[in-house]
N, CA, C and O of each residue as an XYZ file, in Angstrom:
740
protein
N     117.792    101.468     73.259
C     117.518    102.625     74.091
C     118.770    103.477     74.198
O     119.872    103.033     73.873
N     118.588    104.681     74.649
C     119.694    105.621     74.802
C     120.098    105.696     76.271
O     119.245    105.797     77.153
N     121.416    105.644     76.528
C     121.927    105.781     77.884
C     121.825    107.247     78.278
O     122.499    108.096     77.695
N     120.986    107.548     79.264
C     120.808    108.946     79.654
C     121.634    109.314     80.878
O     121.497    110.417     81.408
N     122.490    108.403     81.333
C     123.296    108.679     82.513
C     124.570    109.431     82.211
O     124.997    110.273     83.001
N     125.176    109.145     81.095
C     126.418    109.831     80.741
C     126.052    111.158     80.093
O     125.371    111.200     79.069
N     126.511    112.223     80.700
C     126.226    113.570     80.181
C     127.546    114.183     79.752
O     128.260    114.768     80.567
N     127.865    114.053     78.499
C     129.173    114.461     77.974
C     129.437    115.960     78.142
O     130.591    116.387     78.155
N     128.383    116.749     78.269
C     128.573    118.196     78.417
C     128.940    118.599     79.847
O     129.240    119.766     80.097
N     128.921    117.657     80.780
C     129.224    117.967     82.173
C     130.694    118.334     82.341
O     131.583    117.668     81.810
N     130.928    119.397     83.084
C     132.288    119.846     83.390
C     132.409    120.041     84.897
O     131.403    120.033     85.608
N     133.622    120.214     85.382
C     133.805    120.466     86.812
C     133.159    121.793     87.214
O     132.722    121.944     88.354
N     133.095    122.750     86.293
C     132.443    124.034     86.572
C     130.945    123.834     86.787
O     130.365    124.402     87.712
N     130.337    123.043     85.951
C     128.903    122.748     86.086
C     128.656    121.989     87.392
O     127.718    122.309     88.122
N     129.491    120.983     87.693
C     129.316    120.205     88.922
C     129.465    121.068     90.166
O     128.760    120.859     91.153
N     130.376    122.037     90.127
C     130.610    122.912     91.279
C     129.408    123.798     91.583
O     129.271    124.274     92.710
N     128.538    124.029     90.612
C     127.361    124.884     90.810
C     126.157    124.127     91.378
O     125.163    124.750     91.751
N     126.232    122.791     91.448
C     125.104    122.013     91.951
C     124.925    122.223     93.445
O     125.899    122.283     94.196
N     123.685    122.332     93.862
C     123.371    122.585     95.268
C     123.364    121.274     96.060
O     122.969    120.235     95.532
N     123.801    121.319     97.323
C     123.746    120.133     98.182
C     122.298    119.672     98.374
O     121.372    120.483     98.366
N     122.121    118.369     98.546
C     120.761    117.834     98.652
C     120.315    117.517    100.074
O     119.115    117.563    100.343
N     121.208    117.203    100.984
C     120.793    116.794    102.326
C     120.900    117.904    103.359
O     120.101    117.963    104.294
N     121.880    118.784    103.199
C     122.032    119.909    104.118
C     122.652    121.065    103.343
O     123.366    120.839    102.366
N     122.391    122.287    103.761
C     122.848    123.450    102.987
C     124.351    123.477    102.710
O     124.764    123.970    101.661
N     125.169    122.968    103.607
C     126.618    122.969    103.418
C     127.175    121.574    103.146
O     128.391    121.382    103.147
N     126.306    120.608    102.915
C     126.744    119.220    102.744
C     127.491    118.970    101.446
O     127.418    119.772    100.515
N     128.210    117.854    101.385
C     129.006    117.545    100.202
C     128.241    116.819     99.095
O     128.730    116.734     97.969
N     127.049    116.295     99.397
C     126.338    115.451     98.440
C     125.465    116.279     97.517
O     124.604    117.040     97.959
N     125.708    116.111     96.218
C     124.916    116.792     95.183
C     124.455    115.754     94.168
O     124.831    114.585     94.251
N     123.653    116.180     93.223
C     123.238    115.279     92.144
C     124.441    114.837     91.306
O     124.390    113.796     90.651
N     125.498    115.606     91.323
C     126.674    115.282     90.523
C     127.568    114.207     91.105
O     128.357    113.608     90.374
N     127.469    113.945     92.403
C     128.287    112.884     92.993
C     127.407    111.824     93.663
O     127.790    111.196     94.650
N     126.222    111.651     93.090
C     125.268    110.644     93.544
C     124.901    109.747     92.378
O     124.956    110.157     91.219
N     124.526    108.517     92.700
C     124.131    107.606     91.627
C     122.755    107.982     91.107
O     121.913    108.524     91.823
N     122.566    107.680     89.868
C     121.246    107.868     89.271
C     120.448    106.586     89.446
O     121.028    105.504     89.529
N     119.160    106.690     89.503
C     118.310    105.512     89.482
C     118.095    105.158     88.019
O     117.691    106.000     87.216
N     118.368    103.915     87.684
C     118.275    103.493     86.293
C     117.446    102.227     86.174
O     117.212    101.520     87.155
N     117.017    101.962     84.977
C     116.376    100.686     84.693
C     117.468     99.639     84.546
O     118.573     99.944     84.096
N     117.167     98.435     84.916
C     118.147     97.372     84.757
C     117.519     96.034     85.058
O     116.482     95.943     85.716
N     118.156     95.012     84.571
C     117.709     93.654     84.852
C     118.939     92.774     84.943
O     119.890     92.938     84.178
N     118.919     91.852     85.868
C     120.026     90.923     86.036
C     119.500     89.687     86.739
O     118.493     89.735     87.444
N     120.187     88.595     86.539
C     119.817     87.353     87.205
C     121.082     86.592     87.560
O     122.071     86.631     86.827
N     121.043     85.910     88.675
C     122.145     85.074     89.115
C     121.558     83.720     89.489
O     120.576     83.652     90.228
N     122.145     82.661     88.992
C     121.735     81.313     89.383
C     122.727     80.798     90.400
O     123.923     80.713     90.122
N     122.239     80.455     91.576
C     123.093     79.873     92.609
C     122.618     78.459     92.869
O     121.428     78.204     93.051
N     123.582     77.540     92.883
C     123.256     76.138     93.143
C     124.510     75.417     93.597
O     125.610     75.966     93.541
N     124.341     74.208     94.036
C     125.504     73.425     94.429
C     126.327     73.078     93.196
O     125.823     73.074     92.073
N     127.591     72.790     93.427
C     128.474     72.375     92.330
C     127.910     71.114     91.658
O     127.911     70.999     90.433
N     127.434     70.183     92.475
C     126.889     68.938     91.918
C     125.706     69.213     90.996
O     125.583     68.599     89.936
N     124.831     70.141     91.402
C     123.669     70.465     90.566
C     124.094     71.151     89.273
O     123.543     70.864     88.210
N     125.075     72.059     89.354
C     125.564     72.724     88.138
C     126.162     71.711     87.180
O     125.937     71.790     85.972
N     126.916     70.765     87.702
C     127.509     69.731     86.841
C     126.422     68.845     86.236
O     126.485     68.485     85.061
N     125.427     68.499     87.052
C     124.329     67.665     86.550
C     123.622     68.343     85.379
O     123.239     67.684     84.412
N     123.452     69.652     85.468
C     122.781     70.416     84.422
C     123.734     70.871     83.309
O     123.321     71.514     82.344
N     125.006     70.526     83.464
C     126.038     70.915     82.487
C     126.127     72.432     82.305
O     126.265     72.938     81.192
N     126.042     73.141     83.440
C     126.153     74.599     83.439
C     127.561     75.003     83.842
O     128.171     74.347     84.688
N     128.088     76.065     83.256
C     129.421     76.515     83.653
C     129.391     77.067     85.083
O     128.431     77.723     85.486
N     130.435     76.797     85.825
C     130.564     77.326     87.184
C     131.455     78.550     87.080
O     132.636     78.444     86.751
N     130.884     79.708     87.360
C     131.605     80.959     87.184
C     132.295     81.433     88.448
O     133.328     82.101     88.385
N     131.730     81.092     89.588
C     132.307     81.554     90.837
C     131.795     80.754     92.005
O     130.868     79.953     91.886
N     132.424     80.991     93.136
C     132.076     80.296     94.374
C     131.692     81.345     95.407
O     132.446     82.284     95.659
N     130.530     81.181     95.995
C     130.037     82.078     97.040
C     130.688     81.640     98.341
O     130.402     80.547     98.830
N     131.552     82.463     98.912
C     132.313     82.080    100.105
C     131.698     82.563    101.403
O     131.915     81.940    102.443
N     130.943     83.645    101.385
C     130.351     84.120    102.624
C     129.532     85.380    102.413
O     129.652     86.051    101.389
N     128.697     85.691    103.398
C     127.784     86.829    103.311
C     127.538     87.363    104.711
O     127.447     86.598    105.671
N     127.432     88.674    104.820
C     127.158     89.282    106.117
C     126.299     90.526    105.934
O     126.408     91.229    104.929
N     125.458     90.783    106.903
C     124.729     92.048    106.956
C     125.055     92.713    108.287
O     125.369     92.047    109.273
N     124.974     94.025    108.293
C     125.256     94.786    109.502
C     124.413     96.043    109.476
O     123.939     96.470    108.423
N     124.232     96.624    110.634
C     123.446     97.843    110.708
C     124.196     98.952    111.420
O     125.010     98.718    112.313
N     123.893    100.155    110.996
C     124.387    101.361    111.655
C     123.161    102.241    111.905
O     122.102    101.991    111.330
N     123.284    103.251    112.741
C     122.124    104.121    112.964
C     121.611    104.710    111.635
O     122.413    105.128    110.800
N     120.309    104.745    111.439
C     119.746    105.270    110.196
C     120.220    106.683    109.854
O     120.254    107.058    108.681
N     120.579    107.456    110.855
C     121.024    108.832    110.595
C     122.354    108.890    109.856
O     122.704    109.929    109.295
N     123.103    107.784    109.849
C     124.356    107.745    109.094
C     124.287    106.689    107.997
O     125.280    106.035    107.677
N     123.098    106.539    107.430
C     122.870    105.597    106.344
C     123.948    105.765    105.276
O     124.335    106.881    104.930
N     124.416    104.642    104.768
C     125.380    104.664    103.681
C     126.717    104.064    104.033
O     127.483    103.696    103.142
N     127.017    103.956    105.318
C     128.326    103.437    105.702
C     128.271    101.983    106.160
O     129.251    101.474    106.705
N     127.162    101.319    105.952
C     127.020     99.904    106.311
C     128.124     99.021    105.759
O     128.552     98.097    106.452
N     128.614     99.262    104.526
C     129.712     98.431    104.028
C     130.956     98.460    104.914
O     131.684     97.470    104.983
N     131.207     99.569    105.586
C     132.377     99.665    106.464
C     132.263     98.722    107.652
O     133.269     98.389    108.278
N     131.050     98.291    107.968
C     130.819     97.338    109.055
C     130.659     95.922    108.499
O     131.201     94.973    109.064
N     129.924     95.774    107.402
C     129.640     94.453    106.833
C     130.873     93.794    106.213
O     131.042     92.580    106.329
N     131.735     94.572    105.558
C     132.912     93.981    104.906
C     133.833     93.300    105.924
O     134.203     92.146    105.711
N     134.221     93.967    107.026
C     135.066     93.259    108.001
C     134.409     91.997    108.561
O     135.091     91.008    108.828
N     133.091     92.030    108.738
C     132.395     90.854    109.262
C     132.507     89.669    108.313
O     132.792     88.553    108.747
N     132.283     89.901    107.014
C     132.339     88.783    106.067
C     133.783     88.319    105.870
O     134.021     87.134    105.639
N     134.741     89.229    105.958
C     136.139     88.809    105.846
C     136.528     87.929    107.033
O     137.219     86.925    106.863
N     136.089     88.299    108.222
C     136.367     87.457    109.397
C     135.706     86.089    109.242
O     136.307     85.062    109.557
N     134.481     86.084    108.761
C     133.737     84.839    108.559
C     134.474     83.899    107.596
O     134.455     82.682    107.779
N     135.117     84.465    106.577
C     135.783     83.653    105.552
C     137.275     83.462    105.806
O     137.946     82.767    105.044
N     137.805     84.075    106.874
C     139.219     83.933    107.177
C     140.126     84.718    106.245
O     141.307     84.400    106.105
N     139.574     85.745    105.607
C     140.350     86.567    104.671
C     140.597     87.946    105.267
O     139.981     88.325    106.263
N     141.506     88.689    104.644
C     141.792     90.054    105.060
C     141.583     90.990    103.877
O     141.418     90.540    102.743
N     141.589     92.284    104.142
C     141.461     93.279    103.075
C     142.497     93.023    101.990
O     142.187     93.120    100.803
N     143.728     92.695    102.387
C     144.794     92.506    101.391
C     144.618     91.238    100.555
O     145.239     91.114     99.500
N     143.785     90.295    101.005
C     143.515     89.088    100.214
C     142.553     89.349     99.060
O     142.460     88.544     98.133
N     141.853     90.449     99.113
C     140.811     90.739     98.131
C     141.406     91.475     96.931
O     142.105     92.476     97.088
N     141.124     90.974     95.750
C     141.672     91.551     94.516
C     140.800     92.655     93.947
O     141.313     93.618     93.378
N     139.483     92.529     94.094
C     138.544     93.519     93.553
C     137.417     93.730     94.551
O     136.868     92.775     95.100
N     137.083     94.986     94.775
C     135.930     95.360     95.596
C     134.912     96.051     94.699
O     135.247     97.010     94.003
N     133.687     95.578     94.711
C     132.578     96.274     94.065
C     131.744     96.857     95.199
O     130.965     96.150     95.838
N     131.916     98.150     95.439
C     131.170     98.829     96.502
C     130.163     99.749     95.825
O     130.535    100.733     95.187
N     128.899     99.420     95.970
C     127.854    100.208     95.330
C     127.770    101.564     96.008
O     127.359    101.665     97.164
N     128.160    102.602     95.285
C     128.171    103.915     95.904
C     126.956    104.705     95.490
O     126.898    105.273     94.399
N     125.981    104.731     96.386
C     124.838    105.595     96.145
C     125.305    107.045     96.105
O     124.800    107.862     95.334
N     126.286    107.340     96.958
C     126.866    108.691     97.030
C     128.380    108.549     97.112
O     128.882    107.646     97.782
N     129.108    109.425     96.443
C     130.567    109.353     96.441
C     131.124    109.449     97.858
O     132.079    108.747     98.193
N     130.541    110.306     98.691
C     131.061    110.482    100.052
C     130.928    109.200    100.865
O     131.794    108.889    101.683
N     129.871    108.470    100.647
C     129.638    107.217    101.372
C     130.677    106.180    100.967
O     131.247    105.518    101.835
N     130.938    106.021     99.674
C     131.931    105.054     99.219
C     133.327    105.472     99.664
O     134.118    104.635    100.099
N     133.633    106.766     99.558
C     134.948    107.264     99.982
C     135.191    106.977    101.460
O     136.283    106.560    101.846
N     134.171    107.202    102.281
C     134.293    106.927    103.707
C     134.645    105.456    103.943
O     135.564    105.146    104.701
N     133.910    104.555    103.291
C     134.134    103.122    103.493
C     135.539    102.718    103.066
O     136.197    101.942    103.758
N     136.001    103.231    101.941
C     137.339    102.922    101.433
C     138.401    103.393    102.423
O     139.329    102.652    102.746
N     138.259    104.622    102.898
C     139.233    105.169    103.846
C     139.174    104.452    105.191
O     140.211    104.119    105.765
N     137.984    104.219    105.685
C     137.804    103.581    106.993
C     138.419    102.181    107.014
O     138.997    101.771    108.021
N     138.297    101.449    105.908
C     138.795    100.073    105.853
C     140.221     99.970    105.330
O     140.817     98.894    105.368
N     140.775    101.078    104.843
C     142.134    101.040    104.307
C     142.241    100.253    103.015
O     143.228     99.552    102.793
N     141.241    100.363    102.167
C     141.231     99.644    100.889
C     142.003    100.450     99.855
O     141.861    101.671     99.782
N     142.809     99.780     99.066
C     143.509    100.413     97.952
C     142.454    100.870     96.947
O     141.740    100.035     96.393
N     142.339    102.176     96.700
C     141.288    102.664     95.792
C     141.372    102.082     94.376
O     140.361    102.048     93.674
N     142.539    101.629     93.943
C     142.648    101.050     92.599
C     141.957     99.695     92.500
O     141.735     99.189     91.400
N     141.620     99.109     93.638
C     140.913     97.827     93.648
C     139.400     97.993     93.681
O     138.668     97.005     93.613
N     138.921     99.232     93.784
C     137.491     99.486     93.978
C     136.829     99.898     92.655
O     137.284    100.820     91.976
N     135.765     99.205     92.313
C     134.944     99.537     91.139
C     135.800     99.852     89.911
O     135.691    100.943     89.351
N     136.653     98.910     89.483
C     137.552     99.211     88.365
C     136.841     99.536     87.053
O     137.444    100.132     86.161
N     135.594     99.160     86.924
C     134.824     99.473     85.713
C     133.769    100.540     85.960
O     132.880    100.746     85.134
N     133.868    101.217     87.095
C     132.869    102.215     87.468
C     131.844    101.585     88.384
O     131.549    100.394     88.280
N     131.309    102.379     89.270
C     130.280    101.908     90.193
C     128.934    102.504     89.820
O     128.676    102.804     88.655
N     128.090    102.669     90.811
C     126.724    103.128     90.551
C     126.664    104.551     90.013
O     125.746    104.887     89.264
N     127.628    105.393     90.381
C     127.608    106.759     89.847
C     127.862    106.723     88.347
O     127.259    107.489     87.596
N     128.753    105.834     87.904
C     129.057    105.718     86.473
C     128.048    104.847     85.735
O     127.637    105.182     84.624
N     127.647    103.734     86.343
C     126.827    102.742     85.651
C     125.339    102.865     85.934
O     124.519    102.338     85.181
N     124.983    103.554     87.011
C     123.589    103.638     87.417
C     123.312    102.696     88.571
O     124.122    101.826     88.889
N     122.164    102.879     89.189
C     121.779    102.117     90.379
C     120.415    101.492     90.109
O     119.393    102.034     90.530
N     120.386    100.349     89.405
C     119.096     99.723     89.082
C     118.504     99.038     90.311
O     118.850     97.900     90.628
N     117.612     99.743     90.993
C     117.020     99.221     92.225
C     116.400     97.851     91.980
O     115.688     97.647     90.997
N     116.671     96.936     92.865
C     116.124     95.592     92.744
C     117.043     94.618     92.033
O     116.860     93.407     92.149
N     118.026     95.117     91.299
C     118.952     94.182     90.658
C     120.408     94.568     90.889
O     121.303     94.013     90.252
N     120.652     95.504     91.786
C     122.012     95.967     92.042
C     122.922     94.810     92.465
O     124.036     94.688     91.954
N     122.469     93.972     93.379
C     123.303     92.863     93.843
C     123.674     91.901     92.727
O     124.829     91.491     92.614
N     122.700     91.540     91.904
C     122.976     90.630     90.786
C     123.911     91.292     89.779
O     124.805     90.634     89.245
N     123.721     92.575     89.512
C     124.612     93.301     88.599
C     126.032     93.308     89.139
O     126.991     93.141     88.386
N     126.164     93.500     90.445
C     127.498     93.536     91.060
C     128.179     92.167     91.009
O     129.386     92.097     90.778
N     127.443     91.092     91.216
C     128.015     89.744     91.116
C     128.543     89.522     89.700
O     129.663     89.042     89.528
N     127.753     89.864     88.691
C     128.186     89.672     87.297
C     129.411     90.527     86.986
O     130.358     90.049     86.362
N     129.398     91.777     87.414
C     130.526     92.673     87.171
C     131.785     92.153     87.860
O     132.863     92.137     87.266
N     131.642     91.727     89.114
C     132.789     91.255     89.888
C     133.398     89.993     89.277
O     134.609     89.935     89.065
N     132.586     88.994     88.994
C     133.136     87.747     88.462
C     133.813     87.959     87.116
O     134.852     87.357     86.845
N     133.243     88.798     86.276
C     133.881     89.085     84.992
C     135.211     89.808     85.182
O     136.176     89.514     84.476
N     135.276     90.744     86.120
C     136.523     91.468     86.364
C     137.586     90.555     86.970
O     138.754     90.641     86.589
N     137.210     89.692     87.895
C     138.175     88.752     88.470
C     138.761     87.862     87.378
O     139.965     87.606     87.354
N     137.917     87.401     86.490
C     138.391     86.549     85.387
C     139.277     87.345     84.431
O     140.294     86.834     83.962
N     138.906     88.570     84.142
C     139.676     89.417     83.214
C     141.081     89.663     83.744
O     142.038     89.698     82.971
N     141.213     89.832     85.050
C     142.519     90.120     85.635
C     143.452     88.917     85.651
O     144.635     89.072     85.955
N     142.973     87.755     85.342
C     143.729     86.507     85.217
C     144.365     86.000     86.519
O     144.239     84.814     86.822
N     145.036     86.845     87.293
C     145.660     86.364     88.531
C     144.784     86.632     89.754
O     145.133     86.225     90.863
N     143.669     87.302     89.568
C     142.776     87.623     90.682
C     142.028     86.368     91.138
O     141.740     85.471     90.346
N     141.727     86.334     92.424
C     141.030     85.168     92.979
C     139.767     85.556     93.748
O     138.694     85.008     93.497
N     139.893     86.513     94.697
C     138.772     86.849     95.563
C     138.244     88.248     95.279
O     138.997     89.161     94.942
N     136.932     88.394     95.424
C     136.307     89.698     95.301
C     135.242     89.874     96.358
O     134.721     88.906     96.912
N     134.926     91.132     96.627
C     133.876     91.481     97.587
C     132.866     92.369     96.882
O     133.235     93.307     96.175
N     131.600     92.071     97.076
C     130.547     93.009     96.692
C     129.953     93.533     97.996
O     129.810     92.796     98.972
N     129.611     94.814     97.991
C     129.024     95.394     99.193
C     128.146     96.569     98.816
O     128.394     97.263     97.830
N     127.131     96.775     99.606
C     126.216     97.886     99.350
C     125.576     98.337    100.650
O     125.442     97.571    101.603
N     125.187     99.596    100.658
C     124.374    100.068    101.766
C     122.929     99.756    101.412
O     122.567     99.650    100.240
N     122.131     99.614    102.424
C     120.718     99.314    102.240
C     119.964    100.357    103.052
O     120.439    100.764    104.112
N     118.826    100.792    102.591
C     118.079    101.824    103.286
C     117.973    101.603    104.782
O     118.002    100.463    105.248
N     117.852    102.662    105.523
C     117.680    102.661    106.979
C     118.914    102.220    107.744
O     118.802    101.816    108.901
N     120.096    102.286    107.126
C     121.326    102.044    107.853
C     121.923    100.659    107.758
O     122.906    100.375    108.442
N     121.373     99.796    106.945
C     121.960     98.463    106.818
C     123.087     98.462    105.799
O     123.181     99.343    104.944
N     123.932     97.460    105.910
C     124.970     97.212    104.925
C     125.039     95.719    104.682
O     124.712     94.929    105.567
N     125.456     95.327    103.504
C     125.598     93.912    103.169
C     126.911     93.732    102.428
O     127.367     94.632    101.722
N     127.515     92.564    102.593
C     128.767     92.269    101.894
C     128.850     90.770    101.651
O     128.374     89.973    102.459
N     129.454     90.396    100.542
C     129.671     88.991    100.210
C     131.064     88.828     99.630
O     131.591     89.732     98.981
N     131.652     87.669     99.870
C     132.937     87.300     99.277
C     132.670     86.232     98.229
O     131.996     85.236     98.491
N     133.210     86.456     97.040
C     133.123     85.478     95.966
C     134.522     85.123     95.499
O     135.440     85.940     95.565
N     134.671     83.906     95.030
C     135.941     83.455     94.468
C     135.680     83.055     93.026
O     134.732     82.325     92.739
N     136.514     83.530     92.129
C     136.327     83.185     90.722
C     136.679     81.707     90.520
O     137.620     81.199     91.130
N     135.943     81.046     89.691
C     136.216     79.653     89.347
C     137.305     79.648     88.286
O     137.080     80.151     87.186
N     138.472     79.098     88.579
C     139.591     79.195     87.638
C     139.314     78.642     86.245
O     139.855     79.154     85.265
N     138.490     77.614     86.137
C     138.234     77.008     84.831
C     137.040     77.597     84.107
O     136.655     77.096     83.051
N     136.448     78.644     84.647
C     135.234     79.193     84.034
C     135.538     79.771     82.663
O     136.669     80.158     82.373
N     134.540     79.821     81.849
C     134.662     80.315     80.478
C     133.973     81.658     80.328
O     133.208     81.859     79.385
N     134.235     82.586     81.249
C     133.591     83.903     81.182
C     134.042     84.643     79.941
O     133.611     85.771     79.704
């Protein structure tokens, strides 16, 4: 199939002409929003003992998960609430995290979360997020787990990562994963 998300003819001049989608003077346009794409992903989660019994490689360790809600009128900023909750749950801090995969439905939403939490932007979506890769509804979380674990392994010295996303109607979700040092990713 052909990737229809990357539009090589797009320029900053073309993007500047796009009309706002939520309010006449708003910052959100089709150019700084994720596209809905087709996608498929799967994640197998099981105990270490079960993975060893089945002789499956252990790629990562699920350390914690949190959901949080904000008023639906400010949908999109749930990660700014969910990430601190899961970090507290796991005893980690923002500075302990090597990679953040924050699913950005809209650039403004992801930017807000990064600024609000004081995250180093170089640690966020190092391979591109939903605006670059697409937003395959129904498999975004599994896609983010695969992307995160592969990036943690690629960085060699990285240990912890966070995946986070906003969910319709004002919810946010976040999880902490730790790369398995001996994995063969």
